[in-house]
Coordinates of C-alpha atoms in Angstrom, one line a residue:
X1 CA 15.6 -8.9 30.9
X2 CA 18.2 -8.2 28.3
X3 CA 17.4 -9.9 25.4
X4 CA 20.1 -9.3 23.6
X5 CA 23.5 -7.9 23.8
X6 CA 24.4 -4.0 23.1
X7 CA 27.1 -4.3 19.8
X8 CA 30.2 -1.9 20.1
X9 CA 29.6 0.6 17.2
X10 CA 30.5 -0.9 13.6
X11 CA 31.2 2.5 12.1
X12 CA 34.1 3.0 14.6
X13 CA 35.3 -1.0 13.4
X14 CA 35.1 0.3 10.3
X15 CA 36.9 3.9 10.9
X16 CA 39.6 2.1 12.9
X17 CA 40.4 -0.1 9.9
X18 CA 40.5 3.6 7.3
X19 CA 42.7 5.2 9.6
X20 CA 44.9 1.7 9.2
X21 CA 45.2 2.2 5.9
X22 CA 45.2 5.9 5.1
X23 CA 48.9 7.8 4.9
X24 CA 49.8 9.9 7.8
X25 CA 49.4 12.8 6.7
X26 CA 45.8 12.4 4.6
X27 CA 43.9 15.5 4.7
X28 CA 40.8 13.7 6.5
X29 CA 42.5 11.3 9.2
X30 CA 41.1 14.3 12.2
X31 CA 37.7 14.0 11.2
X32 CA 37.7 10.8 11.2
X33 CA 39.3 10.5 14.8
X34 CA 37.0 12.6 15.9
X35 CA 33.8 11.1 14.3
X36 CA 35.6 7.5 16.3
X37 CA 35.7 9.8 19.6
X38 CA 32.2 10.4 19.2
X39 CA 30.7 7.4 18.2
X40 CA 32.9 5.7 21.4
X41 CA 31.2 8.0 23.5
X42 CA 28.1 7.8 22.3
X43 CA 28.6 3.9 23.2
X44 CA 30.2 4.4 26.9
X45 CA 27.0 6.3 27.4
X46 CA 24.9 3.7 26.1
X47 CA 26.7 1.1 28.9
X48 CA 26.7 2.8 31.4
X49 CA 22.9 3.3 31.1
X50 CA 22.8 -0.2 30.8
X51 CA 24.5 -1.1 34.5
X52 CA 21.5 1.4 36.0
X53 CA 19.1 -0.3 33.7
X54 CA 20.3 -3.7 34.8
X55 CA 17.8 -3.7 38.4
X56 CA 15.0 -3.9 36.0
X57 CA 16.0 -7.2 34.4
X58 CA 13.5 -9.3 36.2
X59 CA 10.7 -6.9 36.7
X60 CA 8.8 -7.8 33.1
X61 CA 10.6 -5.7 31.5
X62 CA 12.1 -6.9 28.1
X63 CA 15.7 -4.6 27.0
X64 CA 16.3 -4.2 23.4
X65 CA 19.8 -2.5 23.5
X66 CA 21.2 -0.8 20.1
X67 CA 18.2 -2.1 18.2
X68 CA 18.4 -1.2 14.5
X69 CA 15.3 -1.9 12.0
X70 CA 14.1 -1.6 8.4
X71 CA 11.2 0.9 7.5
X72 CA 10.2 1.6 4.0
X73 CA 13.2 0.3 2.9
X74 CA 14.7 2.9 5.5
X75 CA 17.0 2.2 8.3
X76 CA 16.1 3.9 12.3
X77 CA 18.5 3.1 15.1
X78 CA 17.3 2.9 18.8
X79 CA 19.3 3.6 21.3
X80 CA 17.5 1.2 24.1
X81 CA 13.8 0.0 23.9
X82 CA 11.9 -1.3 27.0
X83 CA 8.6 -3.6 25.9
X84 CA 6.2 -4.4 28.5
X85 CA 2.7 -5.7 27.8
X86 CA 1.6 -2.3 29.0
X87 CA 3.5 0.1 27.1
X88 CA 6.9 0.7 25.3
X89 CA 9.4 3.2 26.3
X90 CA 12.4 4.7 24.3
X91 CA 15.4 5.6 26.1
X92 CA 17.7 8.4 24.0
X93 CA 21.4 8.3 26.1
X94 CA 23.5 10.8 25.9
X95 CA 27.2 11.1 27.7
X96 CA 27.9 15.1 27.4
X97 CA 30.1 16.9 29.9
X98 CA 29.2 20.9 31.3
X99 CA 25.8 22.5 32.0
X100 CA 23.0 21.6 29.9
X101 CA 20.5 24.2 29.2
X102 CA 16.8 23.1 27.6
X103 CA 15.2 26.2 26.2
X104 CA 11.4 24.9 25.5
X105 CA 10.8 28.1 23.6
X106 CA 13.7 27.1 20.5
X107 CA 13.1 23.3 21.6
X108 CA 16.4 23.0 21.7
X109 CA 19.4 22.5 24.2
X110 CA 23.2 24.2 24.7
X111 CA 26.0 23.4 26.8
X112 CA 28.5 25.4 28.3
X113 CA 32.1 24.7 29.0
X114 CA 34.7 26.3 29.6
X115 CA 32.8 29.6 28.9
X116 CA 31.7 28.1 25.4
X117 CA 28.5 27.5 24.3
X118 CA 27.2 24.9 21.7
X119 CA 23.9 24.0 20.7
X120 CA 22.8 20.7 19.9
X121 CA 19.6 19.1 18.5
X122 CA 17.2 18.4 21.2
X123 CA 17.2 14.8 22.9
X124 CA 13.5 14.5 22.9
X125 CA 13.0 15.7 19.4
X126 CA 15.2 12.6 18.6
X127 CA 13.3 10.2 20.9
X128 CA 9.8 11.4 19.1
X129 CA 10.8 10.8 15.9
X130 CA 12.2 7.2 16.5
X131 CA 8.8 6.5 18.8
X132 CA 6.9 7.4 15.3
X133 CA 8.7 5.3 13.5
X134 CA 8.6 2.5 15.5
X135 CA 4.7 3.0 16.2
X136 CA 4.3 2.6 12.3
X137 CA 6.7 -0.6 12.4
X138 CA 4.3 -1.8 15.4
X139 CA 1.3 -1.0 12.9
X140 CA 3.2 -3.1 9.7
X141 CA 2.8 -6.2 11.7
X142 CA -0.7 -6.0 13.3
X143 CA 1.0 -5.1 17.0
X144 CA -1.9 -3.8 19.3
X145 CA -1.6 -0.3 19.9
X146 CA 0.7 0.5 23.0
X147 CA 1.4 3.8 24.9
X148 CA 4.4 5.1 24.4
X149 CA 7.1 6.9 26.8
X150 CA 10.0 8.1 26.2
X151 CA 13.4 9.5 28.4
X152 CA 16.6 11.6 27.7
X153 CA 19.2 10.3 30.1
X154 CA 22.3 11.9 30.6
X155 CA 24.7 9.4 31.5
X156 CA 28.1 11.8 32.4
X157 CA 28.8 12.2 36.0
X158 CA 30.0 15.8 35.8
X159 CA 26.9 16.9 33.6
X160 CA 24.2 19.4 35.3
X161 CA 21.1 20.3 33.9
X162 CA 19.1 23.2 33.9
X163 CA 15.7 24.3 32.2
X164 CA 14.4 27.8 31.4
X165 CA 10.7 26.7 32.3
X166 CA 10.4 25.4 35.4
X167 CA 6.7 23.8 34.7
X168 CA 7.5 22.9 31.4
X169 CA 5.7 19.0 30.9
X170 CA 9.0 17.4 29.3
X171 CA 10.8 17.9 32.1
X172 CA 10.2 14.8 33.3
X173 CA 11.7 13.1 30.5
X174 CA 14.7 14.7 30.7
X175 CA 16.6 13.4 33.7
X176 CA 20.5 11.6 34.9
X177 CA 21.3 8.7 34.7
X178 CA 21.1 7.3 38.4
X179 CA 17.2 8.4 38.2
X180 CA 16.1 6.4 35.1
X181 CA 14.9 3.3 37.0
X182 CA 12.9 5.0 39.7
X183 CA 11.1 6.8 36.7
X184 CA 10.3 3.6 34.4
X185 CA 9.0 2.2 37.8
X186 CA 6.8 5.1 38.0
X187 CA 5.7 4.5 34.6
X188 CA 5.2 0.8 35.1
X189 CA 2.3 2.2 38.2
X190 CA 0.8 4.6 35.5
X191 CA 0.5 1.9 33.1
X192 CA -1.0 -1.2 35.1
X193 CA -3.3 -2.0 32.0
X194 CA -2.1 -5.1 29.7
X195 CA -2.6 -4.8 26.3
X196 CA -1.0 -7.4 24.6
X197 CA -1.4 -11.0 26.2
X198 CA 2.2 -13.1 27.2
X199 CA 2.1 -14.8 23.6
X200 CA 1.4 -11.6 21.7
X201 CA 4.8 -10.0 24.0
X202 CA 6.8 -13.1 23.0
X203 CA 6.0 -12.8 19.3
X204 CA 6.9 -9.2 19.4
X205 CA 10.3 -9.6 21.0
X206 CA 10.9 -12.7 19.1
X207 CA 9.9 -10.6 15.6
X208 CA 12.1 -7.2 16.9
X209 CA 15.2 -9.8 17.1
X210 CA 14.7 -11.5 14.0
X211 CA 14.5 -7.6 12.3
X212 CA 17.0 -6.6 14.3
X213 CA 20.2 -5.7 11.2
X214 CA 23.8 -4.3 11.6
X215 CA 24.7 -1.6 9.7
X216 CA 26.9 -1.7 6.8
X217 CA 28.3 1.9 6.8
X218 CA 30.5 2.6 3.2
X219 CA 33.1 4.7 4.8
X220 CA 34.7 5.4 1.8
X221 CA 32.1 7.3 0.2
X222 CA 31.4 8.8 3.6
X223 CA 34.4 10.5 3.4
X224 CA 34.7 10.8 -0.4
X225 CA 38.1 8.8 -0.6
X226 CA 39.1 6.7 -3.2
X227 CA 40.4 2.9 -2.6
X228 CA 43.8 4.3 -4.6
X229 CA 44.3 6.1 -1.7
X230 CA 44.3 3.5 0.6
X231 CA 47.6 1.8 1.9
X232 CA 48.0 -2.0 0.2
X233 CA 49.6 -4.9 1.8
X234 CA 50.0 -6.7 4.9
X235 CA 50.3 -4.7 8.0
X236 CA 52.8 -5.6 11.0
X237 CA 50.7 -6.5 14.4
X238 CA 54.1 -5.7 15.9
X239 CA 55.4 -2.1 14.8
X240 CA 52.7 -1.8 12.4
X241 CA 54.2 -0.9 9.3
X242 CA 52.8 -2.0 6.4
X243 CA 56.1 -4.3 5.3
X244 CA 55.3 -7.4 6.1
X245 CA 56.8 -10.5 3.5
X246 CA 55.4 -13.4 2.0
X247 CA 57.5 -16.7 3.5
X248 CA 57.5 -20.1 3.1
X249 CA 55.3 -20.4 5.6
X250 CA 54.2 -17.2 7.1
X251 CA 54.9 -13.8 6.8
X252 CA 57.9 -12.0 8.0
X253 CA 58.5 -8.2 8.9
X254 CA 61.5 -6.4 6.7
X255 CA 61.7 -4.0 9.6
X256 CA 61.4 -5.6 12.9
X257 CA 61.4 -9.0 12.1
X258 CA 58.5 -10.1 13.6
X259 CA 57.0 -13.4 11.9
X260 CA 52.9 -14.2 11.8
X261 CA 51.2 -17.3 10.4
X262 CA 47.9 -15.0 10.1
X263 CA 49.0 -11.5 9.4
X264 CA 46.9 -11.8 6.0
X265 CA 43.6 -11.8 8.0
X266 CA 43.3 -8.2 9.2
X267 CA 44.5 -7.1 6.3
X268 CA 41.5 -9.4 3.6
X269 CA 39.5 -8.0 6.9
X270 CA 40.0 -4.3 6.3
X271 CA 39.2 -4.9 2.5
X272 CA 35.8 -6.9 3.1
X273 CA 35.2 -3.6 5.7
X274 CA 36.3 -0.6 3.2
X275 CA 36.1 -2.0 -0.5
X276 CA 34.3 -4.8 -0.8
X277 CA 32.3 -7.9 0.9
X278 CA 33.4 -9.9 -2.1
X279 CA 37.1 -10.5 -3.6
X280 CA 38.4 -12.2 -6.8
X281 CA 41.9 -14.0 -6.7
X282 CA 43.3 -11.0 -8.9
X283 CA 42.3 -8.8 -6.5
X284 CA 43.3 -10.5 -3.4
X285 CA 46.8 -10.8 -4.8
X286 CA 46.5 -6.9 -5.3
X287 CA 45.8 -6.2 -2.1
X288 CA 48.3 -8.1 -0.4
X289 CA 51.2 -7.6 -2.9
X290 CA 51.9 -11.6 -3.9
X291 CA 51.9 -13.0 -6.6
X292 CA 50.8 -16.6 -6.3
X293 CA 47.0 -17.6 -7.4
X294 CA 47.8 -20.8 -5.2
X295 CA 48.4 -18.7 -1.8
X296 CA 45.5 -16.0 -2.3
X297 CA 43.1 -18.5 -2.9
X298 CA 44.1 -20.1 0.7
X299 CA 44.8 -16.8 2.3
X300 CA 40.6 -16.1 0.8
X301 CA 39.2 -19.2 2.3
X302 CA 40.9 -18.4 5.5
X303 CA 38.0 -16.0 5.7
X304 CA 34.5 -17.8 6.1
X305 CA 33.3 -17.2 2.6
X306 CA 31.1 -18.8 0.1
X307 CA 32.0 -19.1 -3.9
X308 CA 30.3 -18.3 -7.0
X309 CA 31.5 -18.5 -10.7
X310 CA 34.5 -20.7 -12.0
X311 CA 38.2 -20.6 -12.6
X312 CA 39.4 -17.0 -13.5
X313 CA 35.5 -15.5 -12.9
X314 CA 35.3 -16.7 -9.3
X315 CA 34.2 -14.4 -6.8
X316 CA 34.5 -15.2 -2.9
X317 CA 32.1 -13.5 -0.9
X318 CA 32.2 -12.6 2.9
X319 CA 29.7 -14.0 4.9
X320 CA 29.9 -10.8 7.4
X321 CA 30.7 -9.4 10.7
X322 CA 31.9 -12.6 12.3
X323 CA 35.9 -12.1 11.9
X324 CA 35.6 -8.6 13.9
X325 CA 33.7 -10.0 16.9
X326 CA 36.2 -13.1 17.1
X327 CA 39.0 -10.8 18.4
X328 CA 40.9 -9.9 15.0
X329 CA 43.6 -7.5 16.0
X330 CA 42.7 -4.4 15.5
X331 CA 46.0 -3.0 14.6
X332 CA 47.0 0.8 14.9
X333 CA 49.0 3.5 13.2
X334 CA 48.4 6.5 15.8

């Protein structure tokens, strides 16, 4: 079964909300677009391994989509882990268009397209790596020791893959989409041997949830941009320009009109996400261009936070990623 749900990739959250507030014409809005384009399809990969994964569900296996955990005060990303008593398999998914050569001699793989060929870092490389990290996670907290498997699945419809070595053992692992599940069921035959008992399994999903974190990507550094150069104010959900004005009681649009009761939310939102997860008044009424200490605190607590310090020294800070999964516009400038 699915134990818990795969999370649409915070970076690109966190990108969209950049390219909101960078000008037109910044020098790095394309790289970040494109980072976005990969990261998206990194995800639709991810889902639609999921639907062929979803057969599975109640055959003892236990899904850990998009599972992210701490490691020597290091942070490794899994794409997909399966946990059965048996064993533990890592699934690496990857959604690339052309023909896919594996070369075992460079252990590494190209594609071609269009006549043009581009080598990337090899799938199973990847999957290795995150298997020893997670075997030495297993290790921290006394898990016995499991056999581990491991698959590259290629999750585009158009993609063909070919292999210089015919014989070559990884093979195997490397395979489309539409054959992952008969291959975990093959692995499921080869590994009939229980090593954990049902309450050990149970502790050990209920411990990978619990360590399960979101990441918390600093996009500004990323990209080595300043907050000066970021766009202030409250942005129109209508013809998104960035001229919305403080009201009585709402904001109003000096372009198109259009009036909001809430159109300071995306806009604290996309300051918690690129400059801070905690906000003074002062800089609140920065951000949004007003000038009242009355309206910025109630614009802030319109936000989920929590308090500390007093009078002019308060600071509000954001108690996380719950405003972007509650269906926030994401507003647009492209």
């Amino acid at each position: 079964m699915f134990v818990k749900k795969r999370e649409f990739p915070h970076e690109v959250v966190v990108r969209n909300a950049l390219l909101r507030r960078l000008p037109m014409n910044h020098k790095k809005r394309e790289l970040i677009r494109a980072d976005n384009a990969k990261d998206i399809a990194g995800y639709r990969g991810e889902r639609t391994l999921d639907y062929y994964l979803k057969p599975l569900s109640n055959q003892n296996f236990t899904i850990f989509p998009n599972l992210r955990l701490i490691l020597n005060e290091q942070a490794f990303q899994i794409d997909t882990l399966i946990l059965t008593r048996s064993f533990f398999l890592l699934i690496e998914a990857k959604d690339i268009t052309g023909t896919l050569t594996f070369d075992s001699i460079f252990d590494q793989f190209t594609r071609t397209d269009r006549d043009v060929e581009t080598r990337y870092k090899h799938p199973i490389t990847q999957v290795k790596r995150q298997g020893a990290l997670l075997k030495s996670w297993f290790q921290r907290y006394g898990t016995p020791p499991l056999p581990f498997n491991y698959l590259a699945a290629f999750t585009n419809p158009t993609t063909i893959l070919k292999t210089n070595s015919i014989d070559h053992p990884e093979n195997k692992n490397i395979l489309l989409v539409e054959n992952v599940s008969h291959r975990i069921l093959e692995l499921k035959k080869a590994n009939k041997l229980d090593i954990m008992s049902t309450s050990e399994h149970r502790k050990l999903t209920s411990k990978l949830l619990q360590s399960h974190t979101n990441a918390a990507p600093n996009m500004l550094q990323e990209y080595n941009i300043s907050p000066q150069e970021l766009i202030t104010g409250v942005q129109c959900e209508k013809c998104s320009s960035f001229t919305m004005k403080e009201m009585e009681r709402s904001w109003e649009c000096s372009v198109c009109h259009h009036r909001s009761l809430t159109a300071h939310k995306p806009a604290l939102l996309d300051y918690f996400l690129l400059i801070s997860p905690t906000i003074t008044n002062a800089e609140c009424r920065e951000f949004l261009k007003i000038t009242s200490r009355h309206k910025a605190k109630r614009y802030i607590q319109s936000m989920e936070v929590t308090a500390s310090g007093s009078k002019k020294g308060q600071r509000y800070h954001w108690r996380g990623y719950k405003q972007v999964k509650s269906g926030l516009p994401l507003l647009s400038r492209d």
